[in-house]
Each structure stands twice: as structure tokens, then as C-alpha cells.
Short mmCIF file of C-alpha atoms in Angstrom, two decimals:
data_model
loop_
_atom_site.label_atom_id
_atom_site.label_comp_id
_atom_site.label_asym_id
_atom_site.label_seq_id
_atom_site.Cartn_x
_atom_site.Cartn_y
_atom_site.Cartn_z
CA UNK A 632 6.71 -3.14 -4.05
CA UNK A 633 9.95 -4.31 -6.44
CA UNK A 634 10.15 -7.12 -3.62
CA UNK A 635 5.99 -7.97 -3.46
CA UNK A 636 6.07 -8.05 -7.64
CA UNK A 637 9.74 -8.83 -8.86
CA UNK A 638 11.60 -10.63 -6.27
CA UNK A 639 8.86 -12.57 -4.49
CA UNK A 640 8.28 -14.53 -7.80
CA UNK A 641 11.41 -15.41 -8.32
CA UNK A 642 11.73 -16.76 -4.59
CA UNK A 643 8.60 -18.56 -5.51
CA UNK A 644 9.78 -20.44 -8.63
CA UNK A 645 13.19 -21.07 -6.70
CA UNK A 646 11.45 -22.65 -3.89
CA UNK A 647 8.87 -24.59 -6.50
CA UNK A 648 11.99 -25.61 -8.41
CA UNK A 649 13.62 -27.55 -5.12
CA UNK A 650 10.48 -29.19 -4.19
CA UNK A 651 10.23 -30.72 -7.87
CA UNK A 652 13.65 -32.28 -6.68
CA UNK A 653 13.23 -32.92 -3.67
CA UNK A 654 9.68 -35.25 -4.91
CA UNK A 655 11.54 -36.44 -7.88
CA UNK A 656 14.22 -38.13 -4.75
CA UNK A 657 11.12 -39.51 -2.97
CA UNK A 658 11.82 -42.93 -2.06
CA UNK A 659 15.43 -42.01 -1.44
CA UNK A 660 17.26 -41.68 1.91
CA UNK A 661 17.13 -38.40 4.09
CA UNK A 662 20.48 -37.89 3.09
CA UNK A 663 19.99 -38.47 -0.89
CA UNK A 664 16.69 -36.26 -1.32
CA UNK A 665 18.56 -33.12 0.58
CA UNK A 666 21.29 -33.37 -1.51
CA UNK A 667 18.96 -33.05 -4.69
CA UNK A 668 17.45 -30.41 -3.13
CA UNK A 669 20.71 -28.76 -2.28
CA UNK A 670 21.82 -29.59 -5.68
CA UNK A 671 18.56 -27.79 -7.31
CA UNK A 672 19.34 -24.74 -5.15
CA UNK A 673 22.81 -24.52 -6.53
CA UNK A 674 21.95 -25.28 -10.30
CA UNK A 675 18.69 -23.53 -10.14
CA UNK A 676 17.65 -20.69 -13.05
CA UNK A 677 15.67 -18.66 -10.69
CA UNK A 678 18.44 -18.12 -8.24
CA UNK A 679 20.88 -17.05 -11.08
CA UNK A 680 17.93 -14.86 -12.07
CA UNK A 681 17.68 -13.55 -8.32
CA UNK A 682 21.35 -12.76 -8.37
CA UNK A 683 21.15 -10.53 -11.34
CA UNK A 684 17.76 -8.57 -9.76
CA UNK A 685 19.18 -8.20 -6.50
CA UNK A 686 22.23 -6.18 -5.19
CA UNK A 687 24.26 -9.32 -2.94
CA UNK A 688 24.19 -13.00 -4.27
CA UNK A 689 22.82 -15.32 -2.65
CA UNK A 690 25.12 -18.63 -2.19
CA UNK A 691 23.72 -20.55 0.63
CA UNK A 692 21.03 -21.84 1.88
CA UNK A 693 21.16 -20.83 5.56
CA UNK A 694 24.29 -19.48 7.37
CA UNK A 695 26.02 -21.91 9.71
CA UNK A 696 29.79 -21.51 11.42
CA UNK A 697 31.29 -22.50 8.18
CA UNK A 698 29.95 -20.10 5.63
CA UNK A 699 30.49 -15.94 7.67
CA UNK A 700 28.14 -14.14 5.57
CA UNK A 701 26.87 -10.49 7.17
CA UNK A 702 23.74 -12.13 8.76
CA UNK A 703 21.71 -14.24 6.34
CA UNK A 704 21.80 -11.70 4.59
CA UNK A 705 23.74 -13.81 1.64
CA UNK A 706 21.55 -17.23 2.39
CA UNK A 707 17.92 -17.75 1.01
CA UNK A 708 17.03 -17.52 4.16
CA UNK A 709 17.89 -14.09 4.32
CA UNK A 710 15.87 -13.26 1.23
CA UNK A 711 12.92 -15.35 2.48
CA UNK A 712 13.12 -12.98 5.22
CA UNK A 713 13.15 -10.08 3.11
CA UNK A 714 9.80 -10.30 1.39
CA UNK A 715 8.20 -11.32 4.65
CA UNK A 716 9.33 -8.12 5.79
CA UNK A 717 8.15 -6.32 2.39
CA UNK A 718 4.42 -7.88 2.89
CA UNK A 719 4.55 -7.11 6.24
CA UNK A 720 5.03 -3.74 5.40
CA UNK A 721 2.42 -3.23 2.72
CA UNK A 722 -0.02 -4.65 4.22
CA UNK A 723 0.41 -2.92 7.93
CA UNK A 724 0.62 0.37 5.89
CA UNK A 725 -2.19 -0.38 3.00
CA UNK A 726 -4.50 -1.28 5.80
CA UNK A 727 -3.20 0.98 8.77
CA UNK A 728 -2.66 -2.12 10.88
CA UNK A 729 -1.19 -2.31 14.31
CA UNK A 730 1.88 -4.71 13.49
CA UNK A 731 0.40 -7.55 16.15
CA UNK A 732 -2.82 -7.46 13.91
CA UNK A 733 -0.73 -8.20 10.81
CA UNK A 734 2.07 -10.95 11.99
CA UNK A 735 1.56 -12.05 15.60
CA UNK A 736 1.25 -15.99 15.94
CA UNK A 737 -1.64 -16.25 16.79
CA UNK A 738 -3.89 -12.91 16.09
CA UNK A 739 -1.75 -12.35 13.34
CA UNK A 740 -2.84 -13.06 9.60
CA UNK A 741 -3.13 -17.12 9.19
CA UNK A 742 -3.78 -19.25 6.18
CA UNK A 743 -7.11 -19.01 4.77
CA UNK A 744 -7.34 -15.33 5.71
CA UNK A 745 -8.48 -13.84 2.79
CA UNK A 746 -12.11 -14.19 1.45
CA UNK A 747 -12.95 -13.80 -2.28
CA UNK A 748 -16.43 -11.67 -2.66
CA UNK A 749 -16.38 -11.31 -5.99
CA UNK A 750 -12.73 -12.13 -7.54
CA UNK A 751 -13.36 -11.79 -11.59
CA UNK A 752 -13.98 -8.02 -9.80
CA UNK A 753 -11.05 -8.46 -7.37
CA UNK A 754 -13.42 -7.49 -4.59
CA UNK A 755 -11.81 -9.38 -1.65
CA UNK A 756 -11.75 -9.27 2.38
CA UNK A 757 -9.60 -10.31 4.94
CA UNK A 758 -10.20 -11.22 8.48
CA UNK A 759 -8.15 -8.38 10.51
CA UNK A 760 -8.03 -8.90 14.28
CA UNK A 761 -9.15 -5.95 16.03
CA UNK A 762 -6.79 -5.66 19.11
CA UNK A 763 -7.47 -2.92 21.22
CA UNK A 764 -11.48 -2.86 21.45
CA UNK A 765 -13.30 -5.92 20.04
CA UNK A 766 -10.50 -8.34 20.54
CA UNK A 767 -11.97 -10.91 17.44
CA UNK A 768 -11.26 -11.31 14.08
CA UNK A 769 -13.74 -8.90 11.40
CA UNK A 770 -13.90 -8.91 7.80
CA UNK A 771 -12.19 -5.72 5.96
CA UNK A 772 -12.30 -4.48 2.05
CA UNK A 773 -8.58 -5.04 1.25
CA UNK A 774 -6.80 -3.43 -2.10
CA UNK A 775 -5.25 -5.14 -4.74
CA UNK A 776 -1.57 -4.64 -3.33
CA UNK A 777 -2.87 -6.69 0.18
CA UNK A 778 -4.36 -9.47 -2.32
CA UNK A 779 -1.40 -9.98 -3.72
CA UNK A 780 0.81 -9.97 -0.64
CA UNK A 781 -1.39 -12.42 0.63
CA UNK A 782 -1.21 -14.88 -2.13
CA UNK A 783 2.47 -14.73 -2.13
CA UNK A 784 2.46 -15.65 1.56
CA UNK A 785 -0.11 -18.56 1.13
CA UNK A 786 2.09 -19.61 -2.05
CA UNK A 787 4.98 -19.78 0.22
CA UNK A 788 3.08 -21.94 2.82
CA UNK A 789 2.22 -24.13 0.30
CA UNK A 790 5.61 -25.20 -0.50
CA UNK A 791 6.44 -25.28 2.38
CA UNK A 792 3.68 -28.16 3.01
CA UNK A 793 4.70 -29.96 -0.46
CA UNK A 794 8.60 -31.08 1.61
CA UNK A 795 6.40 -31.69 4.55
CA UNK A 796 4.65 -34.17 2.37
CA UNK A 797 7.77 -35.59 1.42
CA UNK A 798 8.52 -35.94 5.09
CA UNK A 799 11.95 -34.60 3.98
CA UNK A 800 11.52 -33.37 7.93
CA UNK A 801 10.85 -36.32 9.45
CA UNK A 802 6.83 -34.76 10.13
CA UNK A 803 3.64 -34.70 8.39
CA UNK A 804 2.49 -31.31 6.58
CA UNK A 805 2.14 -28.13 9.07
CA UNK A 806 2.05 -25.35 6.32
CA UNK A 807 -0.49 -26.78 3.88
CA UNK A 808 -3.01 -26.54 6.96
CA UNK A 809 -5.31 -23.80 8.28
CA UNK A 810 -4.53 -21.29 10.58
CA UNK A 811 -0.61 -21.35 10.28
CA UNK A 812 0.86 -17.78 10.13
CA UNK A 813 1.42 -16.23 7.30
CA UNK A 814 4.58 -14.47 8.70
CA UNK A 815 6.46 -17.82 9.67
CA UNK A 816 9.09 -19.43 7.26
CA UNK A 817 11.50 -22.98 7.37
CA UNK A 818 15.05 -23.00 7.18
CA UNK A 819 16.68 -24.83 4.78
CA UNK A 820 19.61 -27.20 5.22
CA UNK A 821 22.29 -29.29 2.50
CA UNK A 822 21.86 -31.98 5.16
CA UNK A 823 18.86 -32.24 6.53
CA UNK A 824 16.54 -30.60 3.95
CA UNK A 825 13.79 -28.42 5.25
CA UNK A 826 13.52 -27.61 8.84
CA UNK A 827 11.69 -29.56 11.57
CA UNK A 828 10.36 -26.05 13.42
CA UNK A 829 8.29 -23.43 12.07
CA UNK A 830 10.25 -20.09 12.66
CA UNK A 831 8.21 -16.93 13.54
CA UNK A 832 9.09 -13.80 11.73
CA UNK A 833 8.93 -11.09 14.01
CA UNK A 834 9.30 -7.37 12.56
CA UNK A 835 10.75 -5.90 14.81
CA UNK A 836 13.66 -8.24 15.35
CA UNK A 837 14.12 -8.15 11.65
CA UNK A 838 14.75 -5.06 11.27
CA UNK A 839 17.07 -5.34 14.18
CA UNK A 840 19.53 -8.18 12.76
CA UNK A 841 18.66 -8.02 9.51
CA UNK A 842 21.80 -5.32 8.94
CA UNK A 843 22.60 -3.14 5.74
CA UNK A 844 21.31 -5.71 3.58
CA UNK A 845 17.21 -5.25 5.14
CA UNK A 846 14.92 -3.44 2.95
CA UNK A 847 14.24 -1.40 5.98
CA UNK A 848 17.23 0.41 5.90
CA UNK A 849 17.50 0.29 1.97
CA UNK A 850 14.23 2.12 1.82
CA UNK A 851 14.42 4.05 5.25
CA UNK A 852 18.06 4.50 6.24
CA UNK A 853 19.98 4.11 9.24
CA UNK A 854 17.86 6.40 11.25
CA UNK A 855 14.22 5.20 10.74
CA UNK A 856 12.28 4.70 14.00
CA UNK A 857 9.33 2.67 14.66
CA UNK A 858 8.41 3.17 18.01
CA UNK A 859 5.56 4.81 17.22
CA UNK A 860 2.47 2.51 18.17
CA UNK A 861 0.85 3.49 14.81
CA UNK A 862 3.64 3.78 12.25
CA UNK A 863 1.64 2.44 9.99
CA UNK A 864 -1.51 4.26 10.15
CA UNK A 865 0.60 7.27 10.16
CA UNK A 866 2.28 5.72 6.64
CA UNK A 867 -0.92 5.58 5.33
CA UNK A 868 -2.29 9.02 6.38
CA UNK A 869 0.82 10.48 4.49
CA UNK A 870 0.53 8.25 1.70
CA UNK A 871 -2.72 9.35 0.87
CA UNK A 872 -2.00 13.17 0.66
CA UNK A 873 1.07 12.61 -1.01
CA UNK A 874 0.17 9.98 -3.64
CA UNK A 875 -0.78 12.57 -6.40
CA UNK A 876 2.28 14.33 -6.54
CA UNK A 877 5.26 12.54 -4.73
CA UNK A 878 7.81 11.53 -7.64
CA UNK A 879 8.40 8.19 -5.90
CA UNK A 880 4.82 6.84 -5.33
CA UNK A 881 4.49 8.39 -8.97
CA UNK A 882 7.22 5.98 -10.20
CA UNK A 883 5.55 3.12 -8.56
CA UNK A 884 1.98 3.64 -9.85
CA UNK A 885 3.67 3.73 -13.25
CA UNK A 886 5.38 0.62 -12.86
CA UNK A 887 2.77 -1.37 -11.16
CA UNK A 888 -0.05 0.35 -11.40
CA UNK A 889 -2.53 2.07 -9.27
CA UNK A 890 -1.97 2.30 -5.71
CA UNK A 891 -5.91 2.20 -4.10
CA UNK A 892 -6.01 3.50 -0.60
CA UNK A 893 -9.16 4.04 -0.60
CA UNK A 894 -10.70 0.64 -0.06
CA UNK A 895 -9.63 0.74 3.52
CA UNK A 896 -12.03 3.53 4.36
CA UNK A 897 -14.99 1.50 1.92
CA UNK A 898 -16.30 -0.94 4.59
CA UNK A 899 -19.91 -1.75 4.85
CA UNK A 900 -21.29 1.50 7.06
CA UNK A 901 -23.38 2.49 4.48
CA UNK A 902 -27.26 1.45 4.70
CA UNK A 903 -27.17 0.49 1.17
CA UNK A 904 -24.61 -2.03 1.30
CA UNK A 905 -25.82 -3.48 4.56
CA UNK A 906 -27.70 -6.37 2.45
CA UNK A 907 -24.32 -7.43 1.37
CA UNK A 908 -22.65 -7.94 4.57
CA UNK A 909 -25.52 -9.58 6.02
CA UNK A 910 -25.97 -12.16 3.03
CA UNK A 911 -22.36 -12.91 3.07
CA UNK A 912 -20.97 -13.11 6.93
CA UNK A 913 -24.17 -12.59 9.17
CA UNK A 914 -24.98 -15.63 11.68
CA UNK A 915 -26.86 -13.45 14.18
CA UNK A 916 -28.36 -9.56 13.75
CA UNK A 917 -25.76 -9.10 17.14
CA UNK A 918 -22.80 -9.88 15.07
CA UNK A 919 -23.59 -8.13 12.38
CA UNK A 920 -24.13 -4.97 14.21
CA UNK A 921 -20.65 -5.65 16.22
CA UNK A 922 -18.94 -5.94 12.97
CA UNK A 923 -20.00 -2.70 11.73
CA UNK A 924 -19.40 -0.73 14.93
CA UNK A 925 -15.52 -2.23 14.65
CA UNK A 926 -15.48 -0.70 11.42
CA UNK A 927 -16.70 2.47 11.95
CA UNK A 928 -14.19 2.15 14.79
CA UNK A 929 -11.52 1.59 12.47
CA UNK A 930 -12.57 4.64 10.30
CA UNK A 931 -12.70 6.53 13.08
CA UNK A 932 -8.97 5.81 14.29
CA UNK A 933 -7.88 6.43 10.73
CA UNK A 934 -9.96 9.98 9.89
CA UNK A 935 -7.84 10.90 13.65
CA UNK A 936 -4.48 10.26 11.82
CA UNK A 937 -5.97 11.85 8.08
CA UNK A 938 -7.13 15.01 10.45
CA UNK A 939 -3.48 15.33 11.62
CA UNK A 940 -1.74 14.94 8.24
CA UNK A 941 -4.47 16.91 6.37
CA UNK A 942 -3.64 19.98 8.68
CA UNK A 943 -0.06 19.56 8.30
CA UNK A 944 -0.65 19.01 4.20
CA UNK A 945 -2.88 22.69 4.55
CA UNK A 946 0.22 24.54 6.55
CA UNK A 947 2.30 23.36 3.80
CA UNK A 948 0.50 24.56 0.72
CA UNK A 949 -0.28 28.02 2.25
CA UNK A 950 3.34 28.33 3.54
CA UNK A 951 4.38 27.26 -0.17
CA UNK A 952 2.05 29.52 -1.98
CA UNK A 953 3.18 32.42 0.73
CA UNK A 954 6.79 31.69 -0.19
CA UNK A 955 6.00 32.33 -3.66
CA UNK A 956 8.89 30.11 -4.72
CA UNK A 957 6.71 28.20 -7.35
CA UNK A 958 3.76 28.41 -9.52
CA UNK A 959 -0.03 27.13 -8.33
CA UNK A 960 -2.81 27.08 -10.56
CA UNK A 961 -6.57 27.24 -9.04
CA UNK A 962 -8.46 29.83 -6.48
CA UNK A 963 -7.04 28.48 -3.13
CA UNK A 964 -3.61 30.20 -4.07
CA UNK A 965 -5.37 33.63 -4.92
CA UNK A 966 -7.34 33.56 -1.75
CA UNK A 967 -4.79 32.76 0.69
CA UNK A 968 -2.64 35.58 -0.55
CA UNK A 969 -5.70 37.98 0.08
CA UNK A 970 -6.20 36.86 3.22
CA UNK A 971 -2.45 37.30 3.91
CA UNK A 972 -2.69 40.75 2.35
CA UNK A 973 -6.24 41.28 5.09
CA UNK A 974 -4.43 40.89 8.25
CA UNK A 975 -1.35 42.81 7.21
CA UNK A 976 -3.40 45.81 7.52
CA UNK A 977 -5.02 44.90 10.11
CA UNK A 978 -2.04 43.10 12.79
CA UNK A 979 1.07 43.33 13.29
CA UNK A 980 3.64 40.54 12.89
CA UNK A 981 6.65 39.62 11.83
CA UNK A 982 6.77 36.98 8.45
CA UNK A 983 6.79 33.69 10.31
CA UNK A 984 3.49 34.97 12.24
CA UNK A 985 1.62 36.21 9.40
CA UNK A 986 2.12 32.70 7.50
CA UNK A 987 1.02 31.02 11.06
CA UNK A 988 -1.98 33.62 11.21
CA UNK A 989 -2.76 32.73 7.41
CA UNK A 990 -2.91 28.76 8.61
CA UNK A 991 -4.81 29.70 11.81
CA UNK A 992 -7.57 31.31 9.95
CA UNK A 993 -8.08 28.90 7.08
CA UNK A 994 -8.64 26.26 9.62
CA UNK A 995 -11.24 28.05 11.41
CA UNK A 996 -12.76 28.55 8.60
CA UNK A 997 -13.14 24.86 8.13
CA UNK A 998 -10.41 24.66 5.21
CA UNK A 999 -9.04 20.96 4.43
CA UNK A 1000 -7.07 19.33 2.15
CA UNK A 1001 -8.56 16.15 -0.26
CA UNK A 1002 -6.45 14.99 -3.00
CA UNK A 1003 -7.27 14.44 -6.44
CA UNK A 1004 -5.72 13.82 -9.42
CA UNK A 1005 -5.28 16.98 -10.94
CA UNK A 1006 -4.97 18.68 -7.28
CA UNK A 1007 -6.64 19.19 -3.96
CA UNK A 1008 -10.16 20.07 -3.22
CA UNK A 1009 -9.89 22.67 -0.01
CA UNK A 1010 -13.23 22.87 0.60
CA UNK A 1011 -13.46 21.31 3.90
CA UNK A 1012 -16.30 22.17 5.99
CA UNK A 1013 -16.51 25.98 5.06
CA UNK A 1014 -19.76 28.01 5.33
CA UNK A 1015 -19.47 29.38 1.86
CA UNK A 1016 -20.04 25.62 -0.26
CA UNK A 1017 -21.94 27.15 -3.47
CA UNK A 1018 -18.84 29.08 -4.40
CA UNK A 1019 -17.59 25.54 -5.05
CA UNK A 1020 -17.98 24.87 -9.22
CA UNK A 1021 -19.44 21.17 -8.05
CA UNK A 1022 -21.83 22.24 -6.21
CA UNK A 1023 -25.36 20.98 -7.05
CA UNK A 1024 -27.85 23.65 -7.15
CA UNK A 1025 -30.24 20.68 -7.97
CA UNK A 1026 -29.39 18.77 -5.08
CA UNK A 1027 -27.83 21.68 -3.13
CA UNK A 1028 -25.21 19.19 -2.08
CA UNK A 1029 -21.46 19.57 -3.01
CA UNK A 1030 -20.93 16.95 -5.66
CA UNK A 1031 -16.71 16.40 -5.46
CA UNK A 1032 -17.64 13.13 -8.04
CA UNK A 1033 -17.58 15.57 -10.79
CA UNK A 1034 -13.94 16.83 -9.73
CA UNK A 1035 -11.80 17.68 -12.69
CA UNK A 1036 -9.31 19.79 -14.22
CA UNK A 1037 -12.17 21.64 -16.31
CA UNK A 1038 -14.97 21.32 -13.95
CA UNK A 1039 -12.25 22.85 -10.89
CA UNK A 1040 -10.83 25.55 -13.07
CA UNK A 1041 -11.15 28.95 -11.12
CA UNK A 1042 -12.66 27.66 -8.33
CA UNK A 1043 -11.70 29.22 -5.08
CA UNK A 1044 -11.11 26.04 -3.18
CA UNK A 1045 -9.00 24.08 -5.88
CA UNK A 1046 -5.20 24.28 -5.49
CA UNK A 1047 -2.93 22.59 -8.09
CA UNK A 1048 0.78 22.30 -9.00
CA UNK A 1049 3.19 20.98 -11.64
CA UNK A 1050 3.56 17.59 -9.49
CA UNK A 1051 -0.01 16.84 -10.40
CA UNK A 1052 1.01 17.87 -13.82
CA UNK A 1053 3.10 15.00 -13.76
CA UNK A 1054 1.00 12.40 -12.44
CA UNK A 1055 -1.94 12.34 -15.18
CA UNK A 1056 1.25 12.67 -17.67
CA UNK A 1057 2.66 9.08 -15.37
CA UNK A 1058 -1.73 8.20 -15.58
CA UNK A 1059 -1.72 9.08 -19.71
CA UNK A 1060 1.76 6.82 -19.83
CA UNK A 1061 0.14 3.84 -17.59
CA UNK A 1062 -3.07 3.75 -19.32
CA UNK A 1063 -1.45 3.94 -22.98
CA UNK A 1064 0.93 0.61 -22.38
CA UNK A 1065 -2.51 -0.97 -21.27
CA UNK A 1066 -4.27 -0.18 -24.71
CA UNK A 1067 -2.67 -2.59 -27.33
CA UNK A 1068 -4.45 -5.30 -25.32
CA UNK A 1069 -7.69 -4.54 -25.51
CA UNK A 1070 -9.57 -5.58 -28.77
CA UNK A 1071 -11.14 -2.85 -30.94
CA UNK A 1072 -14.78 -2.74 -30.31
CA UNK A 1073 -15.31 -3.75 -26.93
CA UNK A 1074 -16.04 -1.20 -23.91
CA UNK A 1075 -13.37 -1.73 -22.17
CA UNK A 1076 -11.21 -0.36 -24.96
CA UNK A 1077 -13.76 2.67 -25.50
CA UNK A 1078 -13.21 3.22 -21.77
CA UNK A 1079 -9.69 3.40 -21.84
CA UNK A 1080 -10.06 5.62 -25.20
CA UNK A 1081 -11.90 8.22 -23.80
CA UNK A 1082 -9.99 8.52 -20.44
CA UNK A 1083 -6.75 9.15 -22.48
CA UNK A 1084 -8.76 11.93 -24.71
CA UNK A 1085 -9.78 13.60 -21.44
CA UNK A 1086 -6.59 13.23 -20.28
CA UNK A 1087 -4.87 14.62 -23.24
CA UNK A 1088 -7.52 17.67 -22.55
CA UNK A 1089 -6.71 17.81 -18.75
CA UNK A 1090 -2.93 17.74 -18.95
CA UNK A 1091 -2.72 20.84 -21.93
CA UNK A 1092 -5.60 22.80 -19.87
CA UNK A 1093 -3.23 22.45 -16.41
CA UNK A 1094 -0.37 22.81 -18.45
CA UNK A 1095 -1.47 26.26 -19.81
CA UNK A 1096 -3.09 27.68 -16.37
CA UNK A 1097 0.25 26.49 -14.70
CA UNK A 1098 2.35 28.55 -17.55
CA UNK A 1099 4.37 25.91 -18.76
CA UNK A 1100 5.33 24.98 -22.56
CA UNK A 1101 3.69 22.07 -24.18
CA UNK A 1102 6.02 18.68 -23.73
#
């Protein structure tokens, strides 16, 4: 995400910054206007900027047989290349794309992808191809993170068209039309300004060439693997257990806010938002009902990859709380020691078959990790729901809306930690920068007021059932 909100600007601005040059040479021979350009590149207050945020300078503009740098990795090529491959990533995982659906030429993501619903909201969609089953291209709820990656794509393919206008190539403007891929880049040149050919970025040979200097590796190491067909789903599964109480996503919701996974899973299946979808994409009854089968589709190929992680996420929390190497806080930890302590008197095992027994007979009782917050909800699908605290007795329905740390407190299915701990303490720290600018008076403000009040509340009631000191 440092590349999607820190480095991508600066790209942006470098890239805006030779284009000024390059029209400010208009008029000029081929020769003359690349040499302003290549001049602006050189002089440029973005790239010195650039060089101080990243960890390799970068001194050309492309690599050629005079300048041996480690790949491009030194060129602004190389960094172009780079934050494709950071959007590429975010949005394959954000969205649990296949990577063909996300960067292929042609069923890839193109220009004018992205459709604004309601943007003072930031309700948006974008037009994901559905490979393997309806083989077209159907709206989907995207995040904020995907908006932005998108936008700094488009961006780019604007300035891209602005040489094209210059016909610094020699052509008319490619990128500042509709339907060009999102994932394709020019190459720059001191002599002949921006390049003829649109050049396909292709993720997988990225990560290939792109050497020690590819955010891949930075991020992933040496041995990372992507031969899985559904990396990404799989990134997303994990990232949605995990996002509550692993220190790094932690550190990124701090720094650039929320990370909302949940708008993948919020299409239109729902009869009450069924209006919308018709008033906004229908042309036929057919297509509408086609386009909500492909989601429900999509949900369904997503809640297979959730079902996987969530029962890995339950072995682990029993086999933690089992352990006994840390402190929980909630029901969940109680119970799954007494159910430990059942079937020692009544089996015989050794202690790597009683924890596997434990895990065995929480999932047949329909046990299931869902994160929140200030833990995770293991209701599941058990028989038992009124022991939960949010059940309804009014509408005899389990109402998980009204989830939190004093509402969940001694309930049998809620299982917290001190990672969650420091999550609303990262939330509290987030939502505190954000309150000098909001004026006095207005909701918003008295929104933000009284989540930090209930937060202050939630984090010294988890701190206390958790046994730890005030801090």
C-alpha cells in the first residue's frame, strides 16, 4: 500500500512534470522536445523526492547497453513497473480476482472500468470479467483501496495520451482512449521521447525479471510461490481472519486507514437492493438475472476459500488456548478446555490427539470463526444460538450487529486476545488524528466523539478481563 499511496504519486507528478516539458517544446523537432523531456526527468523535484522514499535511485529513464543497471530496476521504467505490480496486487487480492480477470489485454481491467454510483459516498463498481463461467464483463461493489488503484492507473494512461498528443511518438493518442489496459505502460527514451508500442505488463513475468529490487520479493521473499490458480482469493480469505489482530495489517490500517473487505461479499443478492441494480445497469430482466447469478457465483467461490481458512483460523485458537501459552478473554476459551477435560475421561490419547479430538468436535458442532473488532464470534451454525448474549428473544434471530466488547462479555462463543487489544488501541489512535478536522457542532464530529468514548470503554473493559495494566 506504501507504493498505491506514497510512491505512485510521486511517479505521477514526475511523469506530469515531463509532459509540461515536453508541451512547452511543442513546435520543436523530435530531437529538441525529447531532450526537454529528458532534461525535466533529470532536473525534476519529484524524482529527487522518489530517491529519498525509495531504497535504489533511479537515474535513467530506461536501461539500454550503455547504462548496466540490475534490470530496470534503477530506470523509471523499472518503478513504473513497480506500482503496476502493487495495483495488480491489491486489487487481485481486495477483490479475489483470478490474475487474467485483473490484467489480461483484453479481459483484463481497461480504461473506463470503474463506474461511480454514488461517489460523494464513495460507492463505486467495476466491470470484472468473469472467466471461468459467464465469460462477460459484470458490475462488482469495489472498496476504497481498488478505487484508488484504479485512478492511479487511469492517471497514468492519461499522461501517457498527453505525449501522444504531442505526437512526441510519431502517432496520435492510444492511452487517452477507451478500452486500453490498465496494466500496459510506454517506455521512455533521451532520444526518441515516449515509446511508439504499448507494452503489456504481465505479472507473472514481472515477478520473474523484476530481481531483488520487485516488491514481490521485498514483501514475499525469495521463496513465494504463485502457482496456485487462486492466490489471490486465498490472500483474501486470510486477510480477512487476520485483519483484527495481525501487527502488520494493524500498521497499515493506522497509516492509511481502514482496510474494507467486506464490500466484495456486498453485491446486489439481496431482494431489497434489487431496485438498485435494475435502475442503474438493467437493459433486459435476462441480464439482470445473469448478473446476479455471477455474483452469487462469485460469493460462492469465495465463502469455499473463507470455509477453508475459517477452519484452519478455529484449529488455531483451540490449539492456542490448549497450549495455554497466553491469555484469552471470553467463553470460547472456557468451553474448549471443558470439552478437552470431557473426552480425557472418556478416550484415550496421547496430547496431539486430544487437541485434534477438541477441533474435531467443535466443528461438528457447527463452531466457526467471524472476526470482529474486539475478537471472534464462534457461533457458527451451533444448535444452542440463545446462549449467544445477541441473541434476539424478540426476533429469536441472532443479532451479531450488536457485537461488542460489553454486549460479548461472558458469552460462551466470544474468544478474544491482546492482539485485538491492540487494534481498537491502533482504531482509538486512527480515529483521534481524524478529529481536529471536523468542526464542533456538526454530526460527523459527534460521531467520531462517541466512537472514541466507547472505545475508551471497550479497550479498559478488554484490558481488565485480559489481566493486563492500564497503558
Amino acid at each position: 500500500m506504501i507504493w498505491l499511496y506514497e510512491i505512485a504519486p510521486l511517479i505521477l507528478a514526475l511523469i506530469d512534470e515531463m509532459a509540461d516539458a515536453g508541451e512547452a517544446a511543442s513546435g520543436k523537432t523530435m530531437a529538441e522536445i525529447s531532450a526537454h523531456i529528458h532534461d525535466c526527468f533529470i532536473k525534476s523535484e519529484s524524482r529527487k523526492k522518489l530517491n529519498r522514499a525509495l531504497k535504489y535511485q533511479i537515474k535513467h529513464l530506461d536501461a539500454n547497453q550503455d547504462q548496466r543497471v540490475s534490470g530496470t530496476s534503477y530506470t523509471l521504467r523499472g518503478t513504473i513497473r513497480n506500482v503496476l505490480a502493487s495495483c495488480f496486487i491489491l486489487i487481485a487480492f481486495m477483490n479475489a480476482r483470478r490474475k487474467c480477470e485483473v490484467s489480461h489485454k483484453t479481459v483484463g481491467l481497461m480504461t473506463g472500468c470503474m463506474v461511480a454510483v454514488n461517489e460523494p459516498l464513495g460507492i463505486y463498481q467495476v466491470m470484472f470479467y468473469i472467466a471461468k463461467t459467464f465469460r462477460k464483463r459484470i458490475p462488482f461493489y469495489v472498496n476504497q483501496t481498488t478505487v484508488d488503484a484504479v485512478k492511479v492507473l487511469e492517471e497514468l494512461q492519461r499522461l501517457y495520451g498527453r505525449f501522444d498528443s504531442l505526437r512526441v511518438a510519431g502517432i496520435s493518442s492510444q492511452s487517452s482512449a477507451r478500452n486500453v489496459s490498465l496494466f500496459s505502460y510506454r517506455r521512455f527514451s533521451s532520444g526518441y521521447g515516449q515509446g511508439l508500442r504499448m507494452v503489456r505488463f504481465d505479472f507473472t513475468d514481472y515477478d520473474r525479471q523484476a530481481g531483488a529490487l520487485s516488491i514481490v520479493q521485498e514483501a514475499f521473499g525469495k521463496d513465494r510461490r504463485w502457482s496456485k490458480s487462486h492466490v489471490f482469493r486465498r490472500m483474501y480469505a486470510i486477510v480477512f481472519y487476520y485483519r483484527y489482530e495481525n501487527g502488520d495489517i494493524i500498521a497499515l490500517m493506522l497509516q492509511f486507514g481502514s482496510i474494507d473487505l467486506d464490500s466484495i461479499r456486498a453485491y446486489i443478492s439481496d431482494p431489497l437492493s434489487r431496485h438498485d441494480m435494475e435502475s442503474i445497469y438493467s437493459s433486459t430482466a435476462t441480464e439482470v438475472e445473469e448478473r446476479r447469478r455471477a455474483r452469487m457465483k462469485q460469493i460462492s467461490d469465495i465463502d469455499r476459500e473463507l470455509r477453508i481458512v475459517g477452519d484452519e483460523k478455529l484449529a488455531e485458537e483451540i490449539y492456542a488456548v490448549l497450549a495455554g501459552k497466553q491469555p484469552f478473554a471470553g467463553g470460547f476459551a472456557t468451553f474448549v478446555r471443558k470439552v478437552y477435560m470431557r473426552l480425557a475421561q472418556t478416550t484415550t490419547f496421547s496430547n496431539p490427539d486430544a487437541a485434534d479430538a477438541v477441533v474435531q468436535a467443535m466443528k461438528r458442532r457447527g463452531h466457526f470463526p467471524q472476526p470482529f473488532p474486539h475478537g471472534q464470534c464462534m457461533l457458527g451454525v451451533v444448535v444452542n444460538q440463545r446462549a449467544a448474549h445477541c441473541f434476539s428473544e424478540t426476533t429469536q434471530k441472532v443479532e451479531r450487529e450488536r457485537a461488542n466488547v460489553r454486549t460479548c462479555t461472558g458469552c460462551r462463543y466470544h474468544h478474544t486476545k491482546e492482539a485485538y487489544l491492540t487494534y481498537l488501541k491502533a482504531d482509538r489512535e486512527r480515529k483521534r488524528r481524524e478529529l481536529p478536522a471536523r468542526k464542533r457542532g456538526d454530526l460527523e464530529r459527534q460521531r467520531l466523539e462517541k466512537e472514541l468514548l466507547e472505545l475508551d470503554q471497550a479497550i479498559e473493559l478488554l484490558q481488565k478481563r485480559l489481566g493486563i495494566e492500564n497503558a
